[in-house]
mmCIF file of C-alpha atoms and ligand atoms in Angstrom:
data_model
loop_
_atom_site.group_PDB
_atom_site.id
_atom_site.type_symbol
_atom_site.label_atom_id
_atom_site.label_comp_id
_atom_site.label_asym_id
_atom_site.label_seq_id
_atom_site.Cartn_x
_atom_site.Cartn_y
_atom_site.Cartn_z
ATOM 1 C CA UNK A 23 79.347 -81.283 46.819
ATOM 2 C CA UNK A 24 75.959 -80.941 44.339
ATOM 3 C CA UNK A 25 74.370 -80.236 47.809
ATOM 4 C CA UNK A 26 76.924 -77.398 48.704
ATOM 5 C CA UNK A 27 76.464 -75.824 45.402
ATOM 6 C CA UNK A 28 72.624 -75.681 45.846
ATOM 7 C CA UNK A 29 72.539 -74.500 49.503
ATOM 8 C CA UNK A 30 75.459 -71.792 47.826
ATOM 9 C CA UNK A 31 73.044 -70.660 44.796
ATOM 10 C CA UNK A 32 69.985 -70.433 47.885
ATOM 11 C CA UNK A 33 72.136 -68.142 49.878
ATOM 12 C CA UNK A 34 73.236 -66.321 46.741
ATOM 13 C CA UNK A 35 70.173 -65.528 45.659
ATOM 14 C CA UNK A 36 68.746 -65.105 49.615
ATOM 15 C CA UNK A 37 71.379 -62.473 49.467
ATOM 16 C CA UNK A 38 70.026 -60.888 46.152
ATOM 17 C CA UNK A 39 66.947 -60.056 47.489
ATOM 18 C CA UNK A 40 67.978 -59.013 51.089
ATOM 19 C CA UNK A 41 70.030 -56.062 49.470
ATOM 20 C CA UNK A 42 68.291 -53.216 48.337
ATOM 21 C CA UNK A 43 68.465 -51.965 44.400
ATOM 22 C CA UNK A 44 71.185 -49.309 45.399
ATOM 23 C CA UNK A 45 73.397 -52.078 47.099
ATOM 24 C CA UNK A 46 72.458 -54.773 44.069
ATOM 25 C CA UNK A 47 73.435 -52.226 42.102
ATOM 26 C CA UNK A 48 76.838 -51.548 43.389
ATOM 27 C CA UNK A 49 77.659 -55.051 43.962
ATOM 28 C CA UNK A 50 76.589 -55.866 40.580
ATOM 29 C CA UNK A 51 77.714 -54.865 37.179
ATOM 30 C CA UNK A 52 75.014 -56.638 35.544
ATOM 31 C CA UNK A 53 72.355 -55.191 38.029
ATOM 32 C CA UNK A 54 73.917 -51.962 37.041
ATOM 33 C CA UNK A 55 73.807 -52.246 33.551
ATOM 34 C CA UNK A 56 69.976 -53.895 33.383
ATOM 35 C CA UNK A 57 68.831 -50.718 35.269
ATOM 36 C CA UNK A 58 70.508 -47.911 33.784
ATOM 37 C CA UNK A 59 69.040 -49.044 30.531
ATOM 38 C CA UNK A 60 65.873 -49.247 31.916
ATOM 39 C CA UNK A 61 66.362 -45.552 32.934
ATOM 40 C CA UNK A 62 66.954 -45.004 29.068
ATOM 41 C CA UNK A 63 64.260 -47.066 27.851
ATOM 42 C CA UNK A 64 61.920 -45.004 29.613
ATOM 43 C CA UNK A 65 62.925 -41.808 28.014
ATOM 44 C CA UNK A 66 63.289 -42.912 24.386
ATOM 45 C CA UNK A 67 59.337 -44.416 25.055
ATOM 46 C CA UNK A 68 58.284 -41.467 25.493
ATOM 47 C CA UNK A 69 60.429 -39.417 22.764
ATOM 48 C CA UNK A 70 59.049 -42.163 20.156
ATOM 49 C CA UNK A 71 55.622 -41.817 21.448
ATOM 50 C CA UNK A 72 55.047 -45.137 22.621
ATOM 51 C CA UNK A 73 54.328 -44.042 26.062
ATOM 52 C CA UNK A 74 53.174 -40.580 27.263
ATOM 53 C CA UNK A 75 52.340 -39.171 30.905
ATOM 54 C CA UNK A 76 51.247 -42.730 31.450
ATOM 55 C CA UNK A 77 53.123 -46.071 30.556
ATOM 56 C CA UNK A 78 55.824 -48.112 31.737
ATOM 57 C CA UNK A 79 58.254 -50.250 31.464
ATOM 58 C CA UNK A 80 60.006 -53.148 33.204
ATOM 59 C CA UNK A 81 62.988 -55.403 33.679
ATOM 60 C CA UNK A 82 63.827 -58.855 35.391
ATOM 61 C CA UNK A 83 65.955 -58.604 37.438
ATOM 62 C CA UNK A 84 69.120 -60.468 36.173
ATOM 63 C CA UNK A 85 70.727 -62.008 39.234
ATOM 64 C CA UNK A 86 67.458 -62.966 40.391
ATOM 65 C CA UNK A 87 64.699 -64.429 38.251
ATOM 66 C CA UNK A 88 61.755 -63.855 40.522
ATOM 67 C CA UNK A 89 61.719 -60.061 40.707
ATOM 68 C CA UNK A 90 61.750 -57.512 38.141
ATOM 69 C CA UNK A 91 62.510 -53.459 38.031
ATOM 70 C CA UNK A 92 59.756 -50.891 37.487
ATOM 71 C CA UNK A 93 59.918 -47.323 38.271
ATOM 72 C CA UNK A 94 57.999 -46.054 41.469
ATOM 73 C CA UNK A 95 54.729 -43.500 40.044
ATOM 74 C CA UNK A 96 56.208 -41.549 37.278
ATOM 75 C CA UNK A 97 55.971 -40.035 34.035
ATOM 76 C CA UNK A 98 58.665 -42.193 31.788
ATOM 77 C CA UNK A 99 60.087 -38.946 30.566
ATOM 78 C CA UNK A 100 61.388 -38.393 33.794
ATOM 79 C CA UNK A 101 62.377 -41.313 35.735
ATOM 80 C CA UNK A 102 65.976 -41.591 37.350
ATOM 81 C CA UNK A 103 67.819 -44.508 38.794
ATOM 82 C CA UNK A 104 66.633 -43.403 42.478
ATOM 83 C CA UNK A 105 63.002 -44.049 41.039
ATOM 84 C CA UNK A 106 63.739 -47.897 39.888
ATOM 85 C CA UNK A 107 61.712 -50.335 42.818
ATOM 86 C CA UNK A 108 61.982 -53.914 42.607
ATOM 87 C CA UNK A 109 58.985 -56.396 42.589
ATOM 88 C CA UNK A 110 57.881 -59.815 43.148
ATOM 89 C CA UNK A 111 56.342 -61.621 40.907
ATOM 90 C CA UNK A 112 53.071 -61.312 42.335
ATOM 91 C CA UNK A 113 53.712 -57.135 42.181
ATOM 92 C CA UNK A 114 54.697 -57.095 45.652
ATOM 93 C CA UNK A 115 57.390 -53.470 46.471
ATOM 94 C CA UNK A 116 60.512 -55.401 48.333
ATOM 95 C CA UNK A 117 63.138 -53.792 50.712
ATOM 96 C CA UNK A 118 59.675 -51.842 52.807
ATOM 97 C CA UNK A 119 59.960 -49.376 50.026
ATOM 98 C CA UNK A 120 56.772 -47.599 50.770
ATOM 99 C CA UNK A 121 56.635 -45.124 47.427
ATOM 100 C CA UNK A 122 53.512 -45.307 45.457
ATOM 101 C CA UNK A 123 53.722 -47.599 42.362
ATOM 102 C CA UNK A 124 52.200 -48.048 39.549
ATOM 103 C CA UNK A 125 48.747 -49.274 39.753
ATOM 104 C CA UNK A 126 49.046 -50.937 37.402
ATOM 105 C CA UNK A 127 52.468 -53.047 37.849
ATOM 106 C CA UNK A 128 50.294 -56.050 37.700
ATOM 107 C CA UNK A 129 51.065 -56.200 33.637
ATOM 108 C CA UNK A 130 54.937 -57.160 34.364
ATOM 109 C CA UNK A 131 54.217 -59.286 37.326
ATOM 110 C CA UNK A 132 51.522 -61.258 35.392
ATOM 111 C CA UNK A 133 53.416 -61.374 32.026
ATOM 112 C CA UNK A 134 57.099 -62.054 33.759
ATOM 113 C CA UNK A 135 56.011 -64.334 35.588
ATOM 114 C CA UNK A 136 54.327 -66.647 33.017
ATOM 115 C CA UNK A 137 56.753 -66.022 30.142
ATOM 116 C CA UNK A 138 60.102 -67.229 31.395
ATOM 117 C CA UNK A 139 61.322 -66.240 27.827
ATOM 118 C CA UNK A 140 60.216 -62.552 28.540
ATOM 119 C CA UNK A 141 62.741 -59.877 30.499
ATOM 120 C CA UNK A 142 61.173 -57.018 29.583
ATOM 121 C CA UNK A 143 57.562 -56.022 29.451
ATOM 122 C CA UNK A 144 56.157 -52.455 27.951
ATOM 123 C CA UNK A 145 52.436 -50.936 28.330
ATOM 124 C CA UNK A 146 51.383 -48.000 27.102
ATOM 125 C CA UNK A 147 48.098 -46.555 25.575
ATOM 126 C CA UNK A 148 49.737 -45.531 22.273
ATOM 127 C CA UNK A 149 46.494 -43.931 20.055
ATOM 128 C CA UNK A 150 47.191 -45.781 16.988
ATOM 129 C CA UNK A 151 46.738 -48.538 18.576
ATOM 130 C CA UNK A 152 43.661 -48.151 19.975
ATOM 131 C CA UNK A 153 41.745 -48.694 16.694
ATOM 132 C CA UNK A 154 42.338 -52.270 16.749
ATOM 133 C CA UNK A 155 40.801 -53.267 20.079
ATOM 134 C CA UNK A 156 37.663 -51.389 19.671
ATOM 135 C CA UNK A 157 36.636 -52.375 16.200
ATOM 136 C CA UNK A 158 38.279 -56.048 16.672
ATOM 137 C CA UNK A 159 40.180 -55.766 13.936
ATOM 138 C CA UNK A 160 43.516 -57.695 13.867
ATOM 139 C CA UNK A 161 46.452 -56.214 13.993
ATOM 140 C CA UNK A 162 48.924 -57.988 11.403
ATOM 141 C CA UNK A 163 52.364 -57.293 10.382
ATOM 142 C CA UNK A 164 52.308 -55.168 7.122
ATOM 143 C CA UNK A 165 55.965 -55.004 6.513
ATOM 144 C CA UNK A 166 59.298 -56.647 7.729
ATOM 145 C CA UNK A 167 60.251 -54.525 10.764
ATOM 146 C CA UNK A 168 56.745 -55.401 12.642
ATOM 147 C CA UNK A 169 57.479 -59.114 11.597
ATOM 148 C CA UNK A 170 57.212 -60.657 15.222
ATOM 149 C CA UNK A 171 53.559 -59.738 15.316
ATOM 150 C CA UNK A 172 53.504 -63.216 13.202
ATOM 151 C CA UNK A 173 49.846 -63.852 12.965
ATOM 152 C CA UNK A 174 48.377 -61.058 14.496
ATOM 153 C CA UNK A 175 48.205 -60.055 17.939
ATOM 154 C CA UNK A 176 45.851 -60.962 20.373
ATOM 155 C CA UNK A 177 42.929 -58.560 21.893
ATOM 156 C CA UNK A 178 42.471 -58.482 25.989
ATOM 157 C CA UNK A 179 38.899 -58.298 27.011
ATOM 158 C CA UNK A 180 38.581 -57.493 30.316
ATOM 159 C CA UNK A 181 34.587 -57.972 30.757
ATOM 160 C CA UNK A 182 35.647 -61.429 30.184
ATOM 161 C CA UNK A 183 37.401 -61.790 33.063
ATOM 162 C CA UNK A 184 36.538 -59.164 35.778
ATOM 163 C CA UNK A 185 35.001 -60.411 38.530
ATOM 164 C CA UNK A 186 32.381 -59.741 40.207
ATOM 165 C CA UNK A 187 31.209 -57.148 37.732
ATOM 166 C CA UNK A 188 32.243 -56.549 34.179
ATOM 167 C CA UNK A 189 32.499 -53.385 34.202
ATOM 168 C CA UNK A 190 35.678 -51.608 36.266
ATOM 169 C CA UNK A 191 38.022 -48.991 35.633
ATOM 170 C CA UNK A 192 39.459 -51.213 32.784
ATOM 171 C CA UNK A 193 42.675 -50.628 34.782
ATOM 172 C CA UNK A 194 44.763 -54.185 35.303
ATOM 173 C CA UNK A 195 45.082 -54.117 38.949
ATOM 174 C CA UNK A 196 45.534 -57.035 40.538
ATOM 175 C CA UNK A 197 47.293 -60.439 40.082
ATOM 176 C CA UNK A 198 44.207 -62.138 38.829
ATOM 177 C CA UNK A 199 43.892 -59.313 36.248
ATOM 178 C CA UNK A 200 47.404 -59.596 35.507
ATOM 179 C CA UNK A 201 47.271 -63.289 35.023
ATOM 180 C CA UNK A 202 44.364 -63.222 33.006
ATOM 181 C CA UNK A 203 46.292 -60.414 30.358
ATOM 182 C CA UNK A 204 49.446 -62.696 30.115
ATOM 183 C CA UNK A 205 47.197 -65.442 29.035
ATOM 184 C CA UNK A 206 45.766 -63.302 26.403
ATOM 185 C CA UNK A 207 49.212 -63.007 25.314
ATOM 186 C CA UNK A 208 49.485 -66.236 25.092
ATOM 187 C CA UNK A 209 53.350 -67.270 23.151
ATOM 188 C CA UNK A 210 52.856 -64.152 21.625
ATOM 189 C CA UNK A 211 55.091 -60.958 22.136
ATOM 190 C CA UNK A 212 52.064 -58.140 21.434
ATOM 191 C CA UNK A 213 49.005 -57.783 23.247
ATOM 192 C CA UNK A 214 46.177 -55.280 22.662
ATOM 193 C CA UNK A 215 44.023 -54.214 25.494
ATOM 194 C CA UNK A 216 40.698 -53.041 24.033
ATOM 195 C CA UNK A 217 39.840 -49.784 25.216
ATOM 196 C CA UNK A 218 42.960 -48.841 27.079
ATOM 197 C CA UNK A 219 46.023 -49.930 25.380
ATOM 198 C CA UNK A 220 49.003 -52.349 24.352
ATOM 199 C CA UNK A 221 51.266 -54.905 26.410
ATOM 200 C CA UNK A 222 54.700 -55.853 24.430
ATOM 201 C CA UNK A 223 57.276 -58.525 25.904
ATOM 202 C CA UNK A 224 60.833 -59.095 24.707
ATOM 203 C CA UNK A 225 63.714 -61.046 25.859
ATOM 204 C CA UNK A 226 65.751 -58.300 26.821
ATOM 205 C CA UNK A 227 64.524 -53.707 27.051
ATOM 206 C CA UNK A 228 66.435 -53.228 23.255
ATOM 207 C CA UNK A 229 64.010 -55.767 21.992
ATOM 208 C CA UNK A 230 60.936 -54.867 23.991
ATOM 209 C CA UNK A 231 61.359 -51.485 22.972
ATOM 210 C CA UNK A 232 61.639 -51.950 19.207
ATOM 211 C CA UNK A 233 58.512 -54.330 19.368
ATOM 212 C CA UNK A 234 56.648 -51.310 20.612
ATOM 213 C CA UNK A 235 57.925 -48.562 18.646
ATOM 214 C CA UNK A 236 57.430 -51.235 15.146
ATOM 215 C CA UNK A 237 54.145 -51.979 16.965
ATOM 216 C CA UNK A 238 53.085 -48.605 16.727
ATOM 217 C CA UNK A 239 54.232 -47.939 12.959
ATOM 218 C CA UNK A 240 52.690 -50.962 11.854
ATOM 219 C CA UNK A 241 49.188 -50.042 13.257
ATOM 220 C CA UNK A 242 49.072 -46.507 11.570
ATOM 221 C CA UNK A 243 49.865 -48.067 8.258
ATOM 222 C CA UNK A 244 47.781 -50.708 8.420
ATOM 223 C CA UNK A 245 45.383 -48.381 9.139
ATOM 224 C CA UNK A 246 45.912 -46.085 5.854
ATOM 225 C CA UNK A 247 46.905 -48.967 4.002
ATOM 226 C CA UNK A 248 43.257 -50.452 4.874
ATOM 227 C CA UNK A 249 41.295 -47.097 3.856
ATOM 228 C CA UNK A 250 43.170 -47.590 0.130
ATOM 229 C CA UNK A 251 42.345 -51.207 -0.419
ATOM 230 C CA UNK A 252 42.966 -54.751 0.309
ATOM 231 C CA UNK A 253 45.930 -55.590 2.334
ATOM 232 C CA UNK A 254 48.752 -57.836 1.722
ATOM 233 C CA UNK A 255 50.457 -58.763 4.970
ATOM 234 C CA UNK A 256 53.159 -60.814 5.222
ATOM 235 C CA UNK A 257 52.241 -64.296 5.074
ATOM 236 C CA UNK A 258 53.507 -66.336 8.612
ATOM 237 C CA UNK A 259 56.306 -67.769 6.612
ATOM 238 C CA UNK A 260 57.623 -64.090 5.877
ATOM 239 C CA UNK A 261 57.150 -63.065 8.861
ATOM 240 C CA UNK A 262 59.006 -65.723 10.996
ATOM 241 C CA UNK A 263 62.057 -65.174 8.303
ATOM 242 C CA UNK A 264 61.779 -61.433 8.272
ATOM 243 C CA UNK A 265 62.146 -61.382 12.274
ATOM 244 C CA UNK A 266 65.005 -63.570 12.353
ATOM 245 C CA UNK A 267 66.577 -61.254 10.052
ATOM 246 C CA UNK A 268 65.226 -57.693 11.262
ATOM 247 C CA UNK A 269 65.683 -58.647 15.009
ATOM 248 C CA UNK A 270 69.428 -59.247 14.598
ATOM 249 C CA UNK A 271 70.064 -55.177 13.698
ATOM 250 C CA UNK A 272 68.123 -53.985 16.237
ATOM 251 C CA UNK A 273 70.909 -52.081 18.130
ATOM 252 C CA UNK A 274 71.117 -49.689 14.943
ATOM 253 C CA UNK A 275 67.402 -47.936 16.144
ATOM 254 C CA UNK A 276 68.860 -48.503 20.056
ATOM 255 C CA UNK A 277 71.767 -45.983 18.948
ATOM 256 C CA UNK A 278 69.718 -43.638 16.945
ATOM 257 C CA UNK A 279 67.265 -43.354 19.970
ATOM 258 C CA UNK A 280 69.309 -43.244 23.093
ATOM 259 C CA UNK A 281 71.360 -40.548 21.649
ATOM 260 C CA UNK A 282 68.732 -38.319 20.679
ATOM 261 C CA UNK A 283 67.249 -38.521 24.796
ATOM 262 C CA UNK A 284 71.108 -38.162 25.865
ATOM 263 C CA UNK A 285 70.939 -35.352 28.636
ATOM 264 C CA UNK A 286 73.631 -32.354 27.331
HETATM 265 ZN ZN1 LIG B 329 47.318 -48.553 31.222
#
């Protein structure tokens, strides 16, 4: 019987990947839920400035652990259900689709594939960030809503790692790149990439999206608060207790967001 069940879950999930994100899609609610509020993630990124022209964002796919959802070459602004691909978790398109993809899809495959706890990754090249990774400075949460930045997050350094020659394009494009980031990142949820950007991981978009938007806020008042004085941040004991509290509410900012990028 156990064997049955396994050899039924195999074929499940053999089936999963045969069909392409259209037919997943229409065969399944939660397929079709997880990607048409990726659709919406991507445009309230952009309308809160966490992405621009560049930037993306992703999504495991929920019937199938090993692949995730990314939009084909796009600006986030723009991206429709038609543009959603689906991945393996070493970046791989699946179903022959042939459309160009993001170079730099590497950051979800890498990250999703190490963090079973993450479904969602975000990168972006957010200025405010920026700061951080070029002077070394570590960014810490300065109030509740940035809470889950506990510590501080962690800088990405690619000369470190880029082989054969330290200097590249500072783009993370391949799997060893992408690797290499998501062990930056570490247990952590926020990773800054000096010189290019930010990668933020949740456990489903709502959250992802929050942690980069928060993200974001915290860095350009950290900043001012830092050109005023010494800073108090929230101790790690706030901060795990402020999280636990502040992530609960975070379909409040969801609604606020998603309505203002609602097409008329
Ligand atoms: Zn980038």
């Amino acid at each position: 019987m156990k064997q049955c069940l396994i050899f039924f879950t195999f074929f499940l999930s053999a089936l999963a990947s045969a069909a392409s994100v259209q037919e997943q899609m229409a065969q399944n609610p939660a397929v079709k839920a997880a990607i048409e509020e990726l659709v919406i993630a991507n445009h309230i990124l952009y309308d809160q400035n966490a992405v621009d022209g560049y930037g993306h964002i992703s999504v495991r796919n929920p019937s199938n652990p090993n692949t995730f959802f990314l939009a084909r070459s796009i600006a986030p602004s723009v991206v429709t259900v038609d543009d959603i691909m689906e991945f393996d978790m070493d970046g791989k398109a699946l179903h022959g689709d042939t459309r160009v993809a993001y170079g730099e899809r590497y950051i979800h495959s890498g990250i999703l594939k190490n963090r079973p706890d993450l479904n969602s990754v975000i990168h972006g090249h957010a200025p405010p960030i920026l700061p951080y990774g070029l002077t070394g400075t570590t960014l810490k949460p300065v109030y509740h809503m940035s809470s889950f930045l506990g510590e501080g997050a962690p800088i990405f350094e690619i000369r470190n790692v880029a082989k054969p020659n330290p200097d590249t394009d500072m783009f993370i494009s391949s799997v060893d790149l992408g690797n290499a980031l998501s062990q930056s990142l570490g247990l952590q949820y926020f990773v800054l990439m000096r010189g290019h950007g930010y990668a933020a991981g949740a456990d489903s978009i709502r959250k992802a999206v929050f942690r980069a938007v928060y993200a974001i806020q915290n860095a350009s008042i950290q900043g001012e608060a830092m050109k005023m004085g010494q800073v108090q941040y929230l101790t790690p004991g706030e901060a795990a207790i402020a999280q636990e509290t502040i992530e609960k509410t975070i379909g409040r900012p969801w609604q606020l967001w998603s309505e203002r990028v609602k097409k008329p």
